[in-house]
CSV table of C-alpha atoms and ligand atoms in Angstrom, one decimal:
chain,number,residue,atom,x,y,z
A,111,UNK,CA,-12.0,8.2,-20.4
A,112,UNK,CA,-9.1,9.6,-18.3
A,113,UNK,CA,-5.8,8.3,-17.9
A,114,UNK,CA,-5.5,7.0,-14.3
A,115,UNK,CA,-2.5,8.9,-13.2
A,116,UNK,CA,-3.7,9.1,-9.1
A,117,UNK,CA,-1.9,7.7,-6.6
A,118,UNK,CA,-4.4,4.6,-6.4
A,119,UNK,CA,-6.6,3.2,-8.1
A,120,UNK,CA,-3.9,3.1,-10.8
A,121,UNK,CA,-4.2,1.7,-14.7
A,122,UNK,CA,-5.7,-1.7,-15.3
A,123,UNK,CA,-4.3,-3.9,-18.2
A,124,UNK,CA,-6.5,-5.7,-20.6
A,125,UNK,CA,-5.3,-9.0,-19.4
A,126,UNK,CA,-6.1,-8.1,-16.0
A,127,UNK,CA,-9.9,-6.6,-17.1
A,128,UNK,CA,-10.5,-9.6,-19.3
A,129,UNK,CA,-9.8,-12.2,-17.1
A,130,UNK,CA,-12.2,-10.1,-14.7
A,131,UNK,CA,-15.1,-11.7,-17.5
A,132,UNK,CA,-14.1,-15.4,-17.1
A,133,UNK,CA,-16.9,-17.9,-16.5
A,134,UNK,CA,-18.0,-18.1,-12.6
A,135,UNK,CA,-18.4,-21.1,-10.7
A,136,UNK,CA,-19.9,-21.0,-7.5
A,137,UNK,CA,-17.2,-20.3,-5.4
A,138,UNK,CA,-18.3,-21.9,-1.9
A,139,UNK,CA,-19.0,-25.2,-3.9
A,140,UNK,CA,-16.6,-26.2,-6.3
A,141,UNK,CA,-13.6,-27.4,-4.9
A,142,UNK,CA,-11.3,-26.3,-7.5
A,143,UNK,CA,-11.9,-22.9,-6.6
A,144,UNK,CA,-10.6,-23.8,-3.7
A,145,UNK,CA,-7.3,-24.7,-5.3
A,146,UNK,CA,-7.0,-21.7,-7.6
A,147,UNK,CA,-7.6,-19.2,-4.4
A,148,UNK,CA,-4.7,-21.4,-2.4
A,149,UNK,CA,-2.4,-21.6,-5.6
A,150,UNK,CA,-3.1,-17.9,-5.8
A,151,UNK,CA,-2.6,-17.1,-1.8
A,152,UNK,CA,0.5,-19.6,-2.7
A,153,UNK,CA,2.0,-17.7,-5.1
A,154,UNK,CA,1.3,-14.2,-3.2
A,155,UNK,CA,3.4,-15.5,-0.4
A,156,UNK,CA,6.3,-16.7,-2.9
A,157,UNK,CA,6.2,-12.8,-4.0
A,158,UNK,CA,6.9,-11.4,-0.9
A,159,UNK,CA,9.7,-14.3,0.2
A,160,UNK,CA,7.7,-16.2,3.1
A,161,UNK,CA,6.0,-19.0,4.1
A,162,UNK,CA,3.3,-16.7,6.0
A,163,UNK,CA,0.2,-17.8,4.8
A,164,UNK,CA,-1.2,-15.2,2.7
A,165,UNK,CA,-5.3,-14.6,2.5
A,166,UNK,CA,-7.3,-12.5,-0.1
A,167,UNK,CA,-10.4,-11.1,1.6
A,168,UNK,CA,-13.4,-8.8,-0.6
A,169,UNK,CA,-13.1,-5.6,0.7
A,170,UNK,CA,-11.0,-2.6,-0.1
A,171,UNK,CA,-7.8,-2.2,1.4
A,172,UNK,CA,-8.5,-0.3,4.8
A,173,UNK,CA,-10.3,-3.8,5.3
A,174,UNK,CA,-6.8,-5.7,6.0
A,175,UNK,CA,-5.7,-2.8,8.1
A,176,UNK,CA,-9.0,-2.8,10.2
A,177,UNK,CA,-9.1,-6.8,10.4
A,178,UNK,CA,-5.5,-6.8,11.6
A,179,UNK,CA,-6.3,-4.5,14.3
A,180,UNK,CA,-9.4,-6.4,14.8
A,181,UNK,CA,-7.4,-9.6,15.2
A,182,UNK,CA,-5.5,-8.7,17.6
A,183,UNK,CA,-6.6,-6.0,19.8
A,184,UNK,CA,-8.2,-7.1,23.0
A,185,UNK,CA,-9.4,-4.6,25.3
A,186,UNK,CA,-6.5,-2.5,27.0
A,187,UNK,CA,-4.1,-3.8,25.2
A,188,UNK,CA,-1.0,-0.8,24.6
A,189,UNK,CA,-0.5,-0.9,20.6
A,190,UNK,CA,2.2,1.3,19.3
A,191,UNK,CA,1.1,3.6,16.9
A,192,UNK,CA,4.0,4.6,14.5
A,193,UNK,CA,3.0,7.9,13.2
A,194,UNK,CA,4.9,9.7,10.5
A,195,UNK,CA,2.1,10.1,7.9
A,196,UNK,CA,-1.5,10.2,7.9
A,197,UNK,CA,-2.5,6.5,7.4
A,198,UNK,CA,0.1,5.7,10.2
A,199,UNK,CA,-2.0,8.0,12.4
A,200,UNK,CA,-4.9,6.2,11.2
A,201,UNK,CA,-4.2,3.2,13.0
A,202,UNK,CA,-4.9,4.5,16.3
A,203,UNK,CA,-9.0,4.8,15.4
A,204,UNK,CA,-9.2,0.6,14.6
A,205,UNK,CA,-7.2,0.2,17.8
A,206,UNK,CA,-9.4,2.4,19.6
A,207,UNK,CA,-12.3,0.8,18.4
A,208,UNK,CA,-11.4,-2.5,19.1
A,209,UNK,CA,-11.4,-1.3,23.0
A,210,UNK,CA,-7.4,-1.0,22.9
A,211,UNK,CA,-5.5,1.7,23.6
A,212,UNK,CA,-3.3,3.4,20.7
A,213,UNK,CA,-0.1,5.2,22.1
A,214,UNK,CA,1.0,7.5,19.7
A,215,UNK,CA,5.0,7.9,18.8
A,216,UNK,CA,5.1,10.8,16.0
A,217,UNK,CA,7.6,11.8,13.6
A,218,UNK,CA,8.3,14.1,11.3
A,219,UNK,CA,5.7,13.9,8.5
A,220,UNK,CA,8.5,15.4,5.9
A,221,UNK,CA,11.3,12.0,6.7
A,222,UNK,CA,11.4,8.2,7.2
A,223,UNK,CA,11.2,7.1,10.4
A,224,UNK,CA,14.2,7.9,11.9
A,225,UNK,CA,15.2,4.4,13.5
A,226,UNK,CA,17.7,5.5,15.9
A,227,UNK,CA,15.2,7.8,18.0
A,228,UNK,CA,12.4,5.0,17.6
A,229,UNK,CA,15.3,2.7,19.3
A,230,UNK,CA,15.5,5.6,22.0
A,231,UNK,CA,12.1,5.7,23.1
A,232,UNK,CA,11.5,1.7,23.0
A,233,UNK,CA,14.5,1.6,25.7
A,234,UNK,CA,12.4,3.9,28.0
A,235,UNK,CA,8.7,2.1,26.9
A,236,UNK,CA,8.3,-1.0,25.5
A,237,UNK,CA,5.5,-2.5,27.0
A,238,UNK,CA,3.0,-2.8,23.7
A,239,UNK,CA,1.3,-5.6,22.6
A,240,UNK,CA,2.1,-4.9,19.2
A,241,UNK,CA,3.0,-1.7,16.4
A,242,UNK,CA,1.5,-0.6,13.5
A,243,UNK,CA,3.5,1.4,11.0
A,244,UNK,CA,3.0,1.9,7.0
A,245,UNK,CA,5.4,1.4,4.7
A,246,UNK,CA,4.9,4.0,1.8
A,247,UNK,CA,2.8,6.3,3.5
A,248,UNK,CA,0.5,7.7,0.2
A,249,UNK,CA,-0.4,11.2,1.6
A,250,UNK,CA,3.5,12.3,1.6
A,251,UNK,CA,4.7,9.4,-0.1
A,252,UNK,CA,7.2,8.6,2.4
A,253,UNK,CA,8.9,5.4,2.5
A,254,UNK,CA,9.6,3.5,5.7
A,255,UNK,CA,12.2,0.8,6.9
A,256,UNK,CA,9.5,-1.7,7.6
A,257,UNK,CA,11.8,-4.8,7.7
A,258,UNK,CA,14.3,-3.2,9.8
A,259,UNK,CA,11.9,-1.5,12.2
A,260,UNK,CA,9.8,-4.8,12.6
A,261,UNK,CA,13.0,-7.1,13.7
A,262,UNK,CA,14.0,-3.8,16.7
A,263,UNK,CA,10.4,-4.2,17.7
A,264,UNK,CA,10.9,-7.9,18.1
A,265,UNK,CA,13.6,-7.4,19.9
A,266,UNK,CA,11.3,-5.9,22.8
A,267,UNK,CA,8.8,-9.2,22.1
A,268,UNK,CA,6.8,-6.6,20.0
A,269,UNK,CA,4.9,-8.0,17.0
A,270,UNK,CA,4.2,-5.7,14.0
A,271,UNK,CA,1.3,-5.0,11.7
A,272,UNK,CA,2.0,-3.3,8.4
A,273,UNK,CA,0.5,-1.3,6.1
A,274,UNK,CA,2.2,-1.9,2.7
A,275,UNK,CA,-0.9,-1.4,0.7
A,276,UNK,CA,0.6,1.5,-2.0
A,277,UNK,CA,3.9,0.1,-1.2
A,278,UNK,CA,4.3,-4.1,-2.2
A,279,UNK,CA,4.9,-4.7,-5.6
A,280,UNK,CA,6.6,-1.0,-6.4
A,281,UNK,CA,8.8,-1.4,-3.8
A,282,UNK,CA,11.0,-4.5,-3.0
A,283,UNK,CA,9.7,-6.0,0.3
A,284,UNK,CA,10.8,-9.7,1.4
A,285,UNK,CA,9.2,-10.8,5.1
A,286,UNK,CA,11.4,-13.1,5.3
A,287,UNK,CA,14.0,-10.8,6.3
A,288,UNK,CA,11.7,-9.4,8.6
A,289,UNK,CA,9.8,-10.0,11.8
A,290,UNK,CA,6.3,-8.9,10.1
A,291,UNK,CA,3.4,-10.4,11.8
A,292,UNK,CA,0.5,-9.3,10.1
A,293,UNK,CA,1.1,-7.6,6.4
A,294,UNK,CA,-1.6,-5.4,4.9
A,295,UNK,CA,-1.8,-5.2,1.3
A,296,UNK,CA,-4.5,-3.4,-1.7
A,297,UNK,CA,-5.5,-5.1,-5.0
A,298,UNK,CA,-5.6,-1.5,-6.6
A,299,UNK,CA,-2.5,-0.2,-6.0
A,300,UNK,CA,1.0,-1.3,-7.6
A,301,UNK,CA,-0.3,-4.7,-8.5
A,302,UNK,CA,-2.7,-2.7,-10.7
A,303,UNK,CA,-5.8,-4.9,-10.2
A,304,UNK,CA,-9.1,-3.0,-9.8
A,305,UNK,CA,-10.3,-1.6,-6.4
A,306,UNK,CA,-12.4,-4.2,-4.1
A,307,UNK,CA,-9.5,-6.3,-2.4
A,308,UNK,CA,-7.3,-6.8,0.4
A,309,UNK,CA,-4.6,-9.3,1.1
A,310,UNK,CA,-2.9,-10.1,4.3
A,311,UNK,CA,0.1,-12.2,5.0
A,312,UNK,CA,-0.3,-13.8,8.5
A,313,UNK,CA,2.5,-15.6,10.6
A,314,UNK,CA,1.9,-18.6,13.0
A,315,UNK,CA,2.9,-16.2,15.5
A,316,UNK,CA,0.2,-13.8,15.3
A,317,UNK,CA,-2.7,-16.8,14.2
A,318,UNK,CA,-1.3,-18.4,17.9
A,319,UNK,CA,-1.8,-14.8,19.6
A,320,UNK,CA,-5.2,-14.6,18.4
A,321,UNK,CA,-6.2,-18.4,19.1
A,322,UNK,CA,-4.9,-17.4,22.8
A,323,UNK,CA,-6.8,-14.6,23.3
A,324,UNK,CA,-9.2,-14.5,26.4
A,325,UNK,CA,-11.7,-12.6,24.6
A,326,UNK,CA,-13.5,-12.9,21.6
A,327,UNK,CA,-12.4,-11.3,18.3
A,328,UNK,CA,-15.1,-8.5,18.3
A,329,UNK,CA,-15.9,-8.6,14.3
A,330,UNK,CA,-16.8,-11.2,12.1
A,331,UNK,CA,-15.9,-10.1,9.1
A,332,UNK,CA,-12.8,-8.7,10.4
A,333,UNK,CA,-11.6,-12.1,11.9
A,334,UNK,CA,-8.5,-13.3,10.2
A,335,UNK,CA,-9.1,-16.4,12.4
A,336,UNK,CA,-12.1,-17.3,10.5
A,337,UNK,CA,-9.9,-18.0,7.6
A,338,UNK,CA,-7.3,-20.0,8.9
A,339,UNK,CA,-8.3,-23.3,7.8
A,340,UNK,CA,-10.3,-22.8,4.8
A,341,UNK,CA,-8.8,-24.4,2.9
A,342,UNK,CA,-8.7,-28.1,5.0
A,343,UNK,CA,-12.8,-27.3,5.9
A,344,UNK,CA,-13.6,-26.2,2.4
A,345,UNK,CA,-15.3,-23.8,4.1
A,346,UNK,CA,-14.9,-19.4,3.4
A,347,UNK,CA,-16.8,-17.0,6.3
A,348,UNK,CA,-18.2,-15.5,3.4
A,349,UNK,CA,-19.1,-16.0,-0.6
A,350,UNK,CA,-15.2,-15.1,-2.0
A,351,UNK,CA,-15.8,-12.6,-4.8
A,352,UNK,CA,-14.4,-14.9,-7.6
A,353,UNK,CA,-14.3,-12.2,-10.6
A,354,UNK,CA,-12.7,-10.0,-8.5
A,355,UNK,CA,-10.0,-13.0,-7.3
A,356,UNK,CA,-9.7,-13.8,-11.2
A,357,UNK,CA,-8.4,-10.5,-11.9
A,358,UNK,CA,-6.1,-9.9,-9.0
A,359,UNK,CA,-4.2,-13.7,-10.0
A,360,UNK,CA,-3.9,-12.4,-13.5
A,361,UNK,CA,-2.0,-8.6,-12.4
A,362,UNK,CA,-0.4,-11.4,-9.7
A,363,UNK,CA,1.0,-13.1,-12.8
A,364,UNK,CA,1.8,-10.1,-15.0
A,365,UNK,CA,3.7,-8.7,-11.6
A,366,UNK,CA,5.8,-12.4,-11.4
A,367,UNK,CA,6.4,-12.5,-14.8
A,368,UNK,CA,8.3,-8.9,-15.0
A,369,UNK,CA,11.3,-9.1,-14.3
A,370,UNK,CA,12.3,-5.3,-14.0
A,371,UNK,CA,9.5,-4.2,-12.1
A,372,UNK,CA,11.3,-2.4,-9.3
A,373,UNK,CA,14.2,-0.9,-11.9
A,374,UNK,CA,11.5,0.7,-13.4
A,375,UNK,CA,9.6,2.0,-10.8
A,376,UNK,CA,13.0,3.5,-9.5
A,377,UNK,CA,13.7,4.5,-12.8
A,378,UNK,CA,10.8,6.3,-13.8
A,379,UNK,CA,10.3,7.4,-9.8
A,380,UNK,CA,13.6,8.9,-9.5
A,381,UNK,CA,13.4,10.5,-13.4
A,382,UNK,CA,10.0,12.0,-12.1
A,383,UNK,CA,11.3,13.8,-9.1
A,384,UNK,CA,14.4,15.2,-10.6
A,385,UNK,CA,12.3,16.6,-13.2
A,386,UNK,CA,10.1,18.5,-10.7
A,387,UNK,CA,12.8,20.3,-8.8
A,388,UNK,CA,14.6,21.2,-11.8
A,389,UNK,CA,11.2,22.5,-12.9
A,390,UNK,CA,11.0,24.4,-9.5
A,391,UNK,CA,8.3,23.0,-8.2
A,392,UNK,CA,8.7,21.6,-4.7
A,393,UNK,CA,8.9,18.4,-3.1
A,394,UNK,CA,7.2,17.5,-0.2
A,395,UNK,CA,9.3,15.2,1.5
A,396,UNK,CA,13.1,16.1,2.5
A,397,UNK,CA,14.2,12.3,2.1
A,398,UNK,CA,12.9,9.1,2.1
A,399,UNK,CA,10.6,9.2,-1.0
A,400,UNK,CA,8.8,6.0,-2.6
A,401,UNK,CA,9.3,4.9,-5.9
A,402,UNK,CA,5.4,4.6,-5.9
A,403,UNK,CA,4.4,7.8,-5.6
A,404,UNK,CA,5.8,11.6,-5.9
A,405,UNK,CA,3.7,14.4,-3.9
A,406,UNK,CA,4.8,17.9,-4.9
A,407,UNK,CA,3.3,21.0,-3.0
A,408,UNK,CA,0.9,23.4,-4.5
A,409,UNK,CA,3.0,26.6,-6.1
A,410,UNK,CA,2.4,29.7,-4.7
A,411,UNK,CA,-1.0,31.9,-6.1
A,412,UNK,CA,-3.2,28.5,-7.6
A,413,UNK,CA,-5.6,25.6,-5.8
A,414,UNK,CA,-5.1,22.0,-6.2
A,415,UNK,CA,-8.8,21.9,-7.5
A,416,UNK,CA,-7.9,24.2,-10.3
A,417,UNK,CA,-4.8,21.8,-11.5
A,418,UNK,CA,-6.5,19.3,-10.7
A,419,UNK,CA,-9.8,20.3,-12.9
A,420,UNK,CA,-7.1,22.0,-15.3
A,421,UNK,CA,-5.1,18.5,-16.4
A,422,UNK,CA,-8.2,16.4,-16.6
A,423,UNK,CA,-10.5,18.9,-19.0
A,424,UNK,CA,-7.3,19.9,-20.8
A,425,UNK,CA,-5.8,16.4,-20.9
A,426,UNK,CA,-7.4,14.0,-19.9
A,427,UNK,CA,-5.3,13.0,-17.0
A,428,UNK,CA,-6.5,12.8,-13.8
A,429,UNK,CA,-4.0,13.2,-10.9
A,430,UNK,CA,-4.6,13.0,-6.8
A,431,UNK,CA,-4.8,15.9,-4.4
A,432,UNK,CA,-4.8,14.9,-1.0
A,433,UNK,CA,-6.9,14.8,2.2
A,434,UNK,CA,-6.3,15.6,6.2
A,435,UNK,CA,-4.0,17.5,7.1
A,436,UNK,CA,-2.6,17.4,3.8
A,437,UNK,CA,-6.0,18.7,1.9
A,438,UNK,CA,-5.5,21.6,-0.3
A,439,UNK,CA,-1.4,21.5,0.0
A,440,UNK,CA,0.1,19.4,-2.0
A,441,UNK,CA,-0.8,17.3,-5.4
A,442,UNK,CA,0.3,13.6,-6.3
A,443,UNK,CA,1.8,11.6,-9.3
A,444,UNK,CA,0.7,7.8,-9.1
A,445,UNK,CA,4.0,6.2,-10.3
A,446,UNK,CA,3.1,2.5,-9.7
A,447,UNK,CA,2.4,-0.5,-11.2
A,448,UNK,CA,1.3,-0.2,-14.5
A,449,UNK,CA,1.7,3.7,-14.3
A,450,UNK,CA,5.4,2.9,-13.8
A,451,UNK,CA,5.9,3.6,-17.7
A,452,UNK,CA,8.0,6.7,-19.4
A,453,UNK,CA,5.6,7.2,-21.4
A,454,UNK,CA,3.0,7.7,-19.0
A,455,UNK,CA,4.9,9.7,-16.5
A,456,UNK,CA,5.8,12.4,-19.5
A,457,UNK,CA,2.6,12.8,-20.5
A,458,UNK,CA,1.5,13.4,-17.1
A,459,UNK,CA,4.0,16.1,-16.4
A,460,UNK,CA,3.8,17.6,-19.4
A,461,UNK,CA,0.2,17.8,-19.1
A,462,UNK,CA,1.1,19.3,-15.5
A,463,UNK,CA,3.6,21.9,-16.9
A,464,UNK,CA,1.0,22.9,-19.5
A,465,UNK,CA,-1.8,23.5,-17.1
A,466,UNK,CA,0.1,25.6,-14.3
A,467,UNK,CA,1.7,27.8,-17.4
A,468,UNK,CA,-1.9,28.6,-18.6
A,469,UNK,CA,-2.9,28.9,-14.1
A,470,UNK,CA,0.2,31.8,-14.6
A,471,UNK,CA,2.9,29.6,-12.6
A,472,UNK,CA,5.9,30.1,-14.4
A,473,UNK,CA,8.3,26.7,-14.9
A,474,UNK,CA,11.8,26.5,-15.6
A,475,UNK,CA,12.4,24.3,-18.8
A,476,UNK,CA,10.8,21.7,-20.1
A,477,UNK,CA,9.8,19.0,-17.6
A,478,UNK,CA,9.0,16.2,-20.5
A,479,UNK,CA,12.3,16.5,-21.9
A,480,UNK,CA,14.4,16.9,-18.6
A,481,UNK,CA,12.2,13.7,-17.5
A,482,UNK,CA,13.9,12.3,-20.2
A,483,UNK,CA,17.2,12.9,-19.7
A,484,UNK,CA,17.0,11.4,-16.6
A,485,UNK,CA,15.9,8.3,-17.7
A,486,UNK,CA,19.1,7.4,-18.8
B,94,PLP,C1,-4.8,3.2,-0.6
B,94,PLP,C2,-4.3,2.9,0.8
B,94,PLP,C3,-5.0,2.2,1.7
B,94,PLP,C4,-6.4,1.7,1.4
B,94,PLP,O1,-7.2,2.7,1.3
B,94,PLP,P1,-8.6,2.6,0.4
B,94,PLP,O2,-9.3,3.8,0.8
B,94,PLP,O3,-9.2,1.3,0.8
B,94,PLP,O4,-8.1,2.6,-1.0
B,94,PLP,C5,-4.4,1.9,2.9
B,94,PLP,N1,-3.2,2.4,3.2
B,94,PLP,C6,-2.4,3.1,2.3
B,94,PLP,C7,-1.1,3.6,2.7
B,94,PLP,C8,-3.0,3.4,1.1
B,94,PLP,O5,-2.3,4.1,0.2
């Protein structure tokens, strides 16, 4: 077995994989499913500070971002496209599909959004339906303003959808002080629950734009409207995967219950990076990095494959390399949710340092002991 250190899926606790083996019920029948998946949508809305209704759907987290953009889209509707990272570019394909029409606004891939040249180009062009933009953009690890940004596109009447999928629960989010519409989140990220759900975080605002729309939302699994009122009609568009549900509510609980959850991640996050410029490796990003994840670029004279390969025959770690326009150029450390321990994140770049020693990449010092001393 490896250790899960990959910037998603990350470690799954006992608690969470035993209560993945309670009992089922039939899930469409018995009502008090019903009132575990509310009490559960309940307390996922408490987490994130709103009264947005919340909704866990079975499908893997590109399913909230498609059924967002399902949602709302209607054909030739502008959608602003907030692209500083590959899944922020991604957006543009579900709006595309959906028969709307994505207009790109790119930034560097290497910062956060830099708000005040956003503000710029919404004085000269503000004419979108809505905007899509990520909140810790996984490829780079890049961390986004997504509170901020939202309320200066509500301020042209723009509504926002956001990808926080390998951001919520490793990094502090709170919609309340936000103008969020739509929220996109993934069971297997920093809530640490195994791969196979999405949840979304809906306000009236965005359930009254899609009950006004003068076409038809074009999916039926992708229809957030479908699941408005399940709860009232005890009544789900589909049969709720309860296993899956049983196991998210547990690493929902485990999340609630600890209290230093984003001290850690900062902790350990922060520790982590130091460690590899000190080291001499190089970060990928220039600022702006998420406590979730650290991406650090391939040295000079070795393949991400071979580190890769290298750390997981060696010891039995298993990190991320990346993908797009990113493939072959940088590696990843999954620092989030129940990776977000010392313990964890020494072994892993210990086990790093090891393998790009024996690779011939020369390291200065010892990156499990500087790691370390940055804890503290
Ligand atoms: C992991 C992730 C997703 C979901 O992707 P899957 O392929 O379903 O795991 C979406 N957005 C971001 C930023 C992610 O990191």
């Amino acid at each position: 077995m490896y250790k899960i250190m990959t910037a998603g899926p990350t470690q799954v606790k006992e608690n969470v994989r035993l209560a993945r083996s309670f009992e089922c019920t039939n899930p469409d029948l018995d009502i008090a499913f019903y009132d575990f998946y509310k009490e559960t949508c309940d307390l996922l809305s408490k987490a994130l500070h709103t009264t947005n209704k919340a909704f866990i759907l079975g499908g893997e987290g590109i399913l909230g971002l498609e059924a967002a953009c399902a949602s709302l889209t209607e054909p030739n509707d502008r959608v602003l496209i907030i692209d500083n990272g590959i899944f922020g570019k991604g957006f543009a394909d579900f709006v595309q599909i959906y028969g709307g029409k994505p207009i790109l606004y790119s930034d560097d891939y290497h910062t956060s959004v830099n708000v005040e040249k956003l503000k710029t180009f919404l004085e000269n062009d503000h004419n979108f339906k809505y905007a899509t933009i990520v909140h810790c953009d996984t490829p780079s690890g890049v961390l986004n303003d997504v509170e901020r940004i939202s309320k200066i596109l509500d301020d042209y009447g723009i509504m926002s959808v956001v990808d926080s999928v390998a951001g919520m629960f490793g990094e502090p989010l709170d919609i309340s002080n936000s103008k969020i519409d739509i929220l996109c989140g993934g069971s297997q990220k920093a809530l640490s629950a195994p791969p196979g759900l999405t949840m979304l975080w809906v306000s009236d605002r965005a359930f009254k734009v899609m009950e006004e729309r003068t076409t038809p939302i074009a999916s039926f699994y992708a229809n957030i409207l479908v699941f408005k009122n399940y709860y009232e009609e005890k009544w789900f568009p589909y049969t709720m995967p309860i296993s899956d549900i049983y196991g998210l509510r547990k690493a929902l609980d485990n999340f609630l219950e600890d209290k230093e959850v984003f001290q850690r991640h900062e902790k350990v996050a922060t520790a982590c990076r130091k460690a590899i410029v000190e080291s001499g490796l190089q970060l990928y990003l220039k600022n702006g990095w998420s406590n979730t994840v650290t991406v650090i670029y391939v040295p000079k004279g070795v393949t991400d494959t071979q580190i890769l390969n290298g750390m997981k025959q060696d010891y039995q770690i298993m990190i991320s390399g990346c993908f797009d326009v990113l493939a072959g150029k940088v590696i990843r450390i999954g620092h989030m949710g129940e990776n977000a321990y010392p313990q964890k994140v020494a072994e892993t770049l210990d086990a790093l340092q090891k393998t790009l020693e024996k690779l011939g990449v020369s390291i200065h010092g010892d990156m499990k002991e500087s790691f370390f001393s940055y804890l503290l």
